[in-house]
Amino acid sequence: MSVFISKKLSDVTFETFLKSKGVELIEQPMISFCPIPFSLKSEDEYEIIFFASPRAVNFFLNNVKVKSTIKIATIGKATSKAVVGFGHIVDFEGEKSGNPQQVAKAFKNYADTRKVLFPQSTISHRSIQKLLPKEQVINLTVYKTELNPIKLQDTPSILVFTSPSNVEAFLKMNTLSDQKQKVIAWGETTARFLEKSGVSVFKTLQKSSSQELIKVLEEIL
């Protein structure tokens, strides 16, 4: 039995858990990222920066010095960890990063009428921005997501997809069997994309963490 996941978790606890079950781990991202030159206009006055991923944090904070008066918000714990790594404090953190709509509702209340900057990818779904008035939002593309399809040599028993773009890349060179494989979605956005692509989802993670994934796999293995 094997578990495929479309990202590098680098989680010793997760690896140890799978080994204890005699399960092979296949960590194979099928997307890559590259920076895009960007600049902020002088009239872009914002009071909050919202980061939806650790990548957005890295590509933005490596190029911009944030004023101490600016508040920082994140979609969840992993993204907050990246922010803290740059020496900043997180003022708002989403409770369930796997459910962007729920985070968006909480963030809307937090932001109130303040203007928000959203550093993001070229293929961002802009889930948080959708609940805010347009005049309150500044979208800033800071990196590009590219598909890197790879043909898997083995047929994993369980597949964990961490983003819609990873699903898209995977399906370009691989197929899925509902009878033989179980699919786990790393959040609601990925689950919706899988279902739209004709793939049945066994379970959708709400907090999108390796700890939550372990609990789900315990039900299967």
mmCIF file of N, CA and C in Angstrom, residues 138-216:
data_model
loop_
_atom_site.group_PDB
_atom_site.id
_atom_site.type_symbol
_atom_site.label_atom_id
_atom_site.label_comp_id
_atom_site.label_asym_id
_atom_site.label_seq_id
_atom_site.Cartn_x
_atom_site.Cartn_y
_atom_site.Cartn_z
ATOM 1 N N ILE A 138 -6.886 45.303 -2.550
ATOM 2 C CA ILE A 138 -5.771 45.544 -3.475
ATOM 3 C C ILE A 138 -5.160 44.188 -3.797
ATOM 4 N N ASN A 139 -5.322 43.730 -5.035
ATOM 5 C CA ASN A 139 -4.739 42.450 -5.461
ATOM 6 C C ASN A 139 -3.345 42.697 -6.041
ATOM 7 N N LEU A 140 -2.380 41.923 -5.572
ATOM 8 C CA LEU A 140 -1.001 42.092 -6.038
ATOM 9 C C LEU A 140 -0.411 40.721 -6.378
ATOM 10 N N THR A 141 -0.147 40.479 -7.652
ATOM 11 C CA THR A 141 0.446 39.210 -8.073
ATOM 12 C C THR A 141 1.953 39.249 -7.845
ATOM 13 N N VAL A 142 2.454 38.315 -7.020
ATOM 14 C CA VAL A 142 3.878 38.321 -6.670
ATOM 15 C C VAL A 142 4.617 37.064 -7.118
ATOM 16 N N TYR A 143 3.873 36.030 -7.554
ATOM 17 C CA TYR A 143 4.550 34.836 -8.051
ATOM 18 C C TYR A 143 3.666 34.074 -9.033
ATOM 19 N N LYS A 144 4.314 33.246 -9.829
ATOM 20 C CA LYS A 144 3.625 32.463 -10.853
ATOM 21 C C LYS A 144 3.631 30.989 -10.483
ATOM 22 N N THR A 145 2.495 30.339 -10.693
ATOM 23 C CA THR A 145 2.391 28.894 -10.467
ATOM 24 C C THR A 145 2.429 28.187 -11.815
ATOM 25 N N GLU A 146 3.355 27.247 -11.958
ATOM 26 C CA GLU A 146 3.496 26.517 -13.217
ATOM 27 C C GLU A 146 3.221 25.027 -13.014
ATOM 28 N N LEU A 147 2.555 24.406 -13.976
ATOM 29 C CA LEU A 147 2.253 22.975 -13.900
ATOM 30 C C LEU A 147 3.447 22.158 -14.367
ATOM 31 N N ASN A 148 3.772 21.102 -13.584
ATOM 32 C CA ASN A 148 4.862 20.186 -13.940
ATOM 33 C C ASN A 148 4.354 18.740 -13.876
ATOM 34 N N PRO A 149 3.569 18.326 -14.866
ATOM 35 C CA PRO A 149 2.995 16.968 -14.846
ATOM 36 C C PRO A 149 4.074 15.892 -14.825
ATOM 37 N N ILE A 150 3.853 14.863 -14.001
ATOM 38 C CA ILE A 150 4.786 13.735 -13.897
ATOM 39 C C ILE A 150 3.982 12.442 -13.902
ATOM 40 N N LYS A 151 4.416 11.482 -14.701
ATOM 41 C CA LYS A 151 3.751 10.189 -14.755
ATOM 42 C C LYS A 151 4.245 9.320 -13.606
ATOM 43 N N LEU A 152 3.339 8.915 -12.716
ATOM 44 C CA LEU A 152 3.723 8.046 -11.603
ATOM 45 C C LEU A 152 3.957 6.628 -12.106
ATOM 46 N N GLN A 153 5.004 5.989 -11.589
ATOM 47 C CA GLN A 153 5.335 4.622 -11.991
ATOM 48 C C GLN A 153 4.439 3.605 -11.293
ATOM 49 N N ASP A 154 4.029 3.943 -10.070
ATOM 50 C CA ASP A 154 3.177 3.039 -9.296
ATOM 51 C C ASP A 154 1.753 3.595 -9.226
ATOM 52 N N THR A 155 0.827 2.769 -8.761
ATOM 53 C CA THR A 155 -0.564 3.184 -8.575
ATOM 54 C C THR A 155 -0.838 3.292 -7.078
ATOM 55 N N PRO A 156 -0.836 4.498 -6.521
ATOM 56 C CA PRO A 156 -1.034 4.669 -5.078
ATOM 57 C C PRO A 156 -2.427 4.217 -4.630
ATOM 58 N N SER A 157 -2.504 3.690 -3.427
ATOM 59 C CA SER A 157 -3.786 3.267 -2.867
ATOM 60 C C SER A 157 -4.591 4.483 -2.420
ATOM 61 N N ILE A 158 -3.876 5.487 -1.910
ATOM 62 C CA ILE A 158 -4.509 6.708 -1.415
ATOM 63 C C ILE A 158 -3.780 7.903 -2.018
ATOM 64 N N LEU A 159 -4.551 8.882 -2.471
ATOM 65 C CA LEU A 159 -3.950 10.075 -3.051
ATOM 66 C C LEU A 159 -4.435 11.313 -2.312
ATOM 67 N N VAL A 160 -3.498 12.165 -1.934
ATOM 68 C CA VAL A 160 -3.824 13.413 -1.227
ATOM 69 C C VAL A 160 -3.436 14.576 -2.127
ATOM 70 N N PHE A 161 -4.424 15.337 -2.568
ATOM 71 C CA PHE A 161 -4.165 16.489 -3.434
ATOM 72 C C PHE A 161 -4.250 17.773 -2.626
ATOM 73 N N THR A 162 -3.209 18.598 -2.750
ATOM 74 C CA THR A 162 -3.084 19.781 -1.898
ATOM 75 C C THR A 162 -3.496 21.088 -2.565
ATOM 76 N N SER A 163 -3.843 21.049 -3.846
ATOM 77 C CA SER A 163 -4.291 22.265 -4.540
ATOM 78 C C SER A 163 -4.943 21.895 -5.871
ATOM 79 N N PRO A 164 -5.809 22.753 -6.395
ATOM 80 C CA PRO A 164 -6.415 22.496 -7.703
ATOM 81 C C PRO A 164 -5.368 22.375 -8.813
ATOM 82 N N SER A 165 -4.315 23.178 -8.748
ATOM 83 C CA SER A 165 -3.289 23.133 -9.793
ATOM 84 C C SER A 165 -2.534 21.808 -9.773
ATOM 85 N N ASN A 166 -2.337 21.225 -8.593
ATOM 86 C CA ASN A 166 -1.710 19.903 -8.509
ATOM 87 C C ASN A 166 -2.618 18.832 -9.113
ATOM 88 N N VAL A 167 -3.914 18.983 -8.909
ATOM 89 C CA VAL A 167 -4.871 18.048 -9.510
ATOM 90 C C VAL A 167 -4.795 18.149 -11.032
ATOM 91 N N GLU A 168 -4.832 19.367 -11.529
ATOM 92 C CA GLU A 168 -4.793 19.598 -12.972
ATOM 93 C C GLU A 168 -3.535 18.988 -13.594
ATOM 94 N N ALA A 169 -2.385 19.218 -12.954
ATOM 95 C CA ALA A 169 -1.126 18.682 -13.472
ATOM 96 C C ALA A 169 -1.124 17.153 -13.424
ATOM 97 N N PHE A 170 -1.598 16.579 -12.318
ATOM 98 C CA PHE A 170 -1.641 15.123 -12.154
ATOM 99 C C PHE A 170 -2.463 14.469 -13.266
ATOM 100 N N LEU A 171 -3.640 15.013 -13.539
ATOM 101 C CA LEU A 171 -4.550 14.402 -14.503
ATOM 102 C C LEU A 171 -4.078 14.511 -15.948
ATOM 103 N N LYS A 172 -3.079 15.328 -16.199
ATOM 104 C CA LYS A 172 -2.537 15.433 -17.550
ATOM 105 C C LYS A 172 -1.767 14.176 -17.951
ATOM 106 N N MET A 173 -1.217 13.464 -16.938
ATOM 107 C CA MET A 173 -0.396 12.291 -17.252
ATOM 108 C C MET A 173 -0.785 11.036 -16.463
ATOM 109 N N ASN A 174 -1.824 11.146 -15.629
ATOM 110 C CA ASN A 174 -2.235 10.019 -14.796
ATOM 111 C C ASN A 174 -3.755 9.895 -14.787
ATOM 112 N N THR A 175 -4.230 8.720 -14.428
ATOM 113 C CA THR A 175 -5.671 8.497 -14.307
ATOM 114 C C THR A 175 -5.988 8.001 -12.897
ATOM 115 N N LEU A 176 -7.261 8.084 -12.549
ATOM 116 C CA LEU A 176 -7.697 7.652 -11.229
ATOM 117 C C LEU A 176 -8.790 6.596 -11.363
ATOM 118 N N SER A 177 -8.790 5.650 -10.416
ATOM 119 C CA SER A 177 -9.803 4.596 -10.404
ATOM 120 C C SER A 177 -10.604 4.683 -9.111
ATOM 121 N N ASP A 178 -11.893 4.963 -9.214
ATOM 122 C CA ASP A 178 -12.745 5.082 -8.023
ATOM 123 C C ASP A 178 -12.802 3.779 -7.230
ATOM 124 N N GLN A 179 -12.672 2.650 -7.948
ATOM 125 C CA GLN A 179 -12.790 1.352 -7.281
ATOM 126 C C GLN A 179 -11.530 0.996 -6.482
ATOM 127 N N LYS A 180 -10.371 1.433 -6.952
ATOM 128 C CA LYS A 180 -9.121 0.997 -6.343
ATOM 129 C C LYS A 180 -8.429 2.071 -5.476
ATOM 130 N N GLN A 181 -8.797 3.324 -5.665
ATOM 131 C CA GLN A 181 -8.072 4.394 -4.982
ATOM 132 C C GLN A 181 -9.011 5.319 -4.207
ATOM 133 N N LYS A 182 -8.510 5.802 -3.052
ATOM 134 C CA LYS A 182 -9.253 6.783 -2.270
ATOM 135 C C LYS A 182 -8.556 8.139 -2.408
ATOM 136 N N VAL A 183 -9.349 9.186 -2.604
ATOM 137 C CA VAL A 183 -8.806 10.524 -2.805
ATOM 138 C C VAL A 183 -9.167 11.436 -1.636
ATOM 139 N N ILE A 184 -8.157 12.108 -1.113
ATOM 140 C CA ILE A 184 -8.338 13.062 -0.012
ATOM 141 C C ILE A 184 -7.989 14.458 -0.517
ATOM 142 N N ALA A 185 -8.858 15.410 -0.232
ATOM 143 C CA ALA A 185 -8.640 16.795 -0.670
ATOM 144 C C ALA A 185 -8.127 17.636 0.495
ATOM 145 N N TRP A 186 -7.091 18.419 0.204
ATOM 146 C CA TRP A 186 -6.448 19.283 1.206
ATOM 147 C C TRP A 186 -7.215 20.615 1.259
ATOM 148 N N GLY A 187 -8.507 20.548 1.619
ATOM 149 C CA GLY A 187 -9.313 21.763 1.701
ATOM 150 C C GLY A 187 -10.470 21.775 0.713
ATOM 151 N N GLU A 188 -11.433 22.656 0.976
ATOM 152 C CA GLU A 188 -12.663 22.727 0.192
ATOM 153 C C GLU A 188 -12.429 23.131 -1.269
ATOM 154 N N THR A 189 -11.515 24.056 -1.508
ATOM 155 C CA THR A 189 -11.268 24.525 -2.876
ATOM 156 C C THR A 189 -10.769 23.374 -3.756
ATOM 157 N N THR A 190 -9.855 22.589 -3.216
ATOM 158 C CA THR A 190 -9.334 21.428 -3.954
ATOM 159 C C THR A 190 -10.421 20.376 -4.148
ATOM 160 N N ALA A 191 -11.252 20.179 -3.130
ATOM 161 C CA ALA A 191 -12.343 19.201 -3.229
ATOM 162 C C ALA A 191 -13.303 19.569 -4.358
ATOM 163 N N ARG A 192 -13.640 20.854 -4.443
ATOM 164 C CA ARG A 192 -14.565 21.290 -5.501
ATOM 165 C C ARG A 192 -13.953 21.089 -6.886
ATOM 166 N N PHE A 193 -12.647 21.343 -7.005
ATOM 167 C CA PHE A 193 -11.990 21.165 -8.302
ATOM 168 C C PHE A 193 -11.943 19.689 -8.682
ATOM 169 N N LEU A 194 -11.680 18.814 -7.718
ATOM 170 C CA LEU A 194 -11.654 17.375 -7.974
ATOM 171 C C LEU A 194 -13.015 16.893 -8.467
ATOM 172 N N GLU A 195 -14.066 17.313 -7.780
ATOM 173 C CA GLU A 195 -15.416 16.890 -8.157
ATOM 174 C C GLU A 195 -15.789 17.434 -9.535
ATOM 175 N N LYS A 196 -15.357 18.671 -9.811
ATOM 176 C CA LYS A 196 -15.606 19.269 -11.123
ATOM 177 C C LYS A 196 -14.883 18.481 -12.218
ATOM 178 N N SER A 197 -13.757 17.870 -11.841
ATOM 179 C CA SER A 197 -12.964 17.082 -12.794
ATOM 180 C C SER A 197 -13.444 15.637 -12.876
ATOM 181 N N GLY A 198 -14.531 15.326 -12.176
ATOM 182 C CA GLY A 198 -15.096 13.982 -12.228
ATOM 183 C C GLY A 198 -14.477 13.001 -11.272
ATOM 184 N N VAL A 199 -13.771 13.503 -10.248
ATOM 185 C CA VAL A 199 -13.106 12.637 -9.268
ATOM 186 C C VAL A 199 -13.891 12.622 -7.961
ATOM 187 N N SER A 200 -14.198 11.437 -7.454
ATOM 188 C CA SER A 200 -14.914 11.309 -6.184
ATOM 189 C C SER A 200 -13.960 11.550 -5.016
ATOM 190 N N VAL A 201 -14.374 12.378 -4.073
ATOM 191 C CA VAL A 201 -13.541 12.717 -2.916
ATOM 192 C C VAL A 201 -13.983 11.910 -1.701
ATOM 193 N N PHE A 202 -13.036 11.173 -1.138
ATOM 194 C CA PHE A 202 -13.336 10.356 0.050
ATOM 195 C C PHE A 202 -13.459 11.235 1.293
ATOM 196 N N LYS A 203 -12.547 12.182 1.441
ATOM 197 C CA LYS A 203 -12.531 13.047 2.634
ATOM 198 C C LYS A 203 -11.912 14.403 2.294
ATOM 199 N N THR A 204 -12.420 15.454 2.910
ATOM 200 C CA THR A 204 -11.873 16.803 2.716
ATOM 201 C C THR A 204 -11.344 17.334 4.042
ATOM 202 N N LEU A 205 -10.074 17.711 4.062
ATOM 203 C CA LEU A 205 -9.475 18.258 5.276
ATOM 204 C C LEU A 205 -9.972 19.685 5.506
ATOM 205 N N GLN A 206 -10.282 20.001 6.746
ATOM 206 C CA GLN A 206 -10.776 21.332 7.088
ATOM 207 C C GLN A 206 -9.665 22.246 7.602
ATOM 208 N N LYS A 207 -8.729 21.665 8.335
ATOM 209 C CA LYS A 207 -7.616 22.464 8.864
ATOM 210 C C LYS A 207 -6.368 22.362 7.998
ATOM 211 N N SER A 208 -6.406 21.451 7.035
ATOM 212 C CA SER A 208 -5.296 21.276 6.086
ATOM 213 C C SER A 208 -3.946 21.159 6.795
ATOM 214 N N SER A 209 -3.826 20.150 7.633
ATOM 215 C CA SER A 209 -2.579 19.917 8.370
ATOM 216 C C SER A 209 -2.236 18.431 8.317
ATOM 217 N N SER A 210 -0.963 18.120 8.547
ATOM 218 C CA SER A 210 -0.537 16.720 8.544
ATOM 219 C C SER A 210 -1.156 15.966 9.719
ATOM 220 N N GLN A 211 -1.412 16.672 10.835
ATOM 221 C CA GLN A 211 -2.038 16.032 11.994
ATOM 222 C C GLN A 211 -3.459 15.576 11.661
ATOM 223 N N GLU A 212 -4.182 16.443 10.941
ATOM 224 C CA GLU A 212 -5.540 16.079 10.541
ATOM 225 C C GLU A 212 -5.509 14.936 9.529
ATOM 226 N N LEU A 213 -4.516 14.952 8.654
ATOM 227 C CA LEU A 213 -4.375 13.897 7.651
ATOM 228 C C LEU A 213 -4.118 12.552 8.315
ATOM 229 N N ILE A 214 -3.307 12.537 9.354
ATOM 230 C CA ILE A 214 -3.027 11.289 10.084
ATOM 231 C C ILE A 214 -4.323 10.697 10.635
ATOM 232 N N LYS A 215 -5.180 11.554 11.208
ATOM 233 C CA LYS A 215 -6.453 11.083 11.776
ATOM 234 C C LYS A 215 -7.338 10.453 10.704
ATOM 235 N N VAL A 216 -7.344 11.063 9.514
ATOM 236 C CA VAL A 216 -8.143 10.527 8.412
ATOM 237 C C VAL A 216 -7.583 9.190 7.940
#
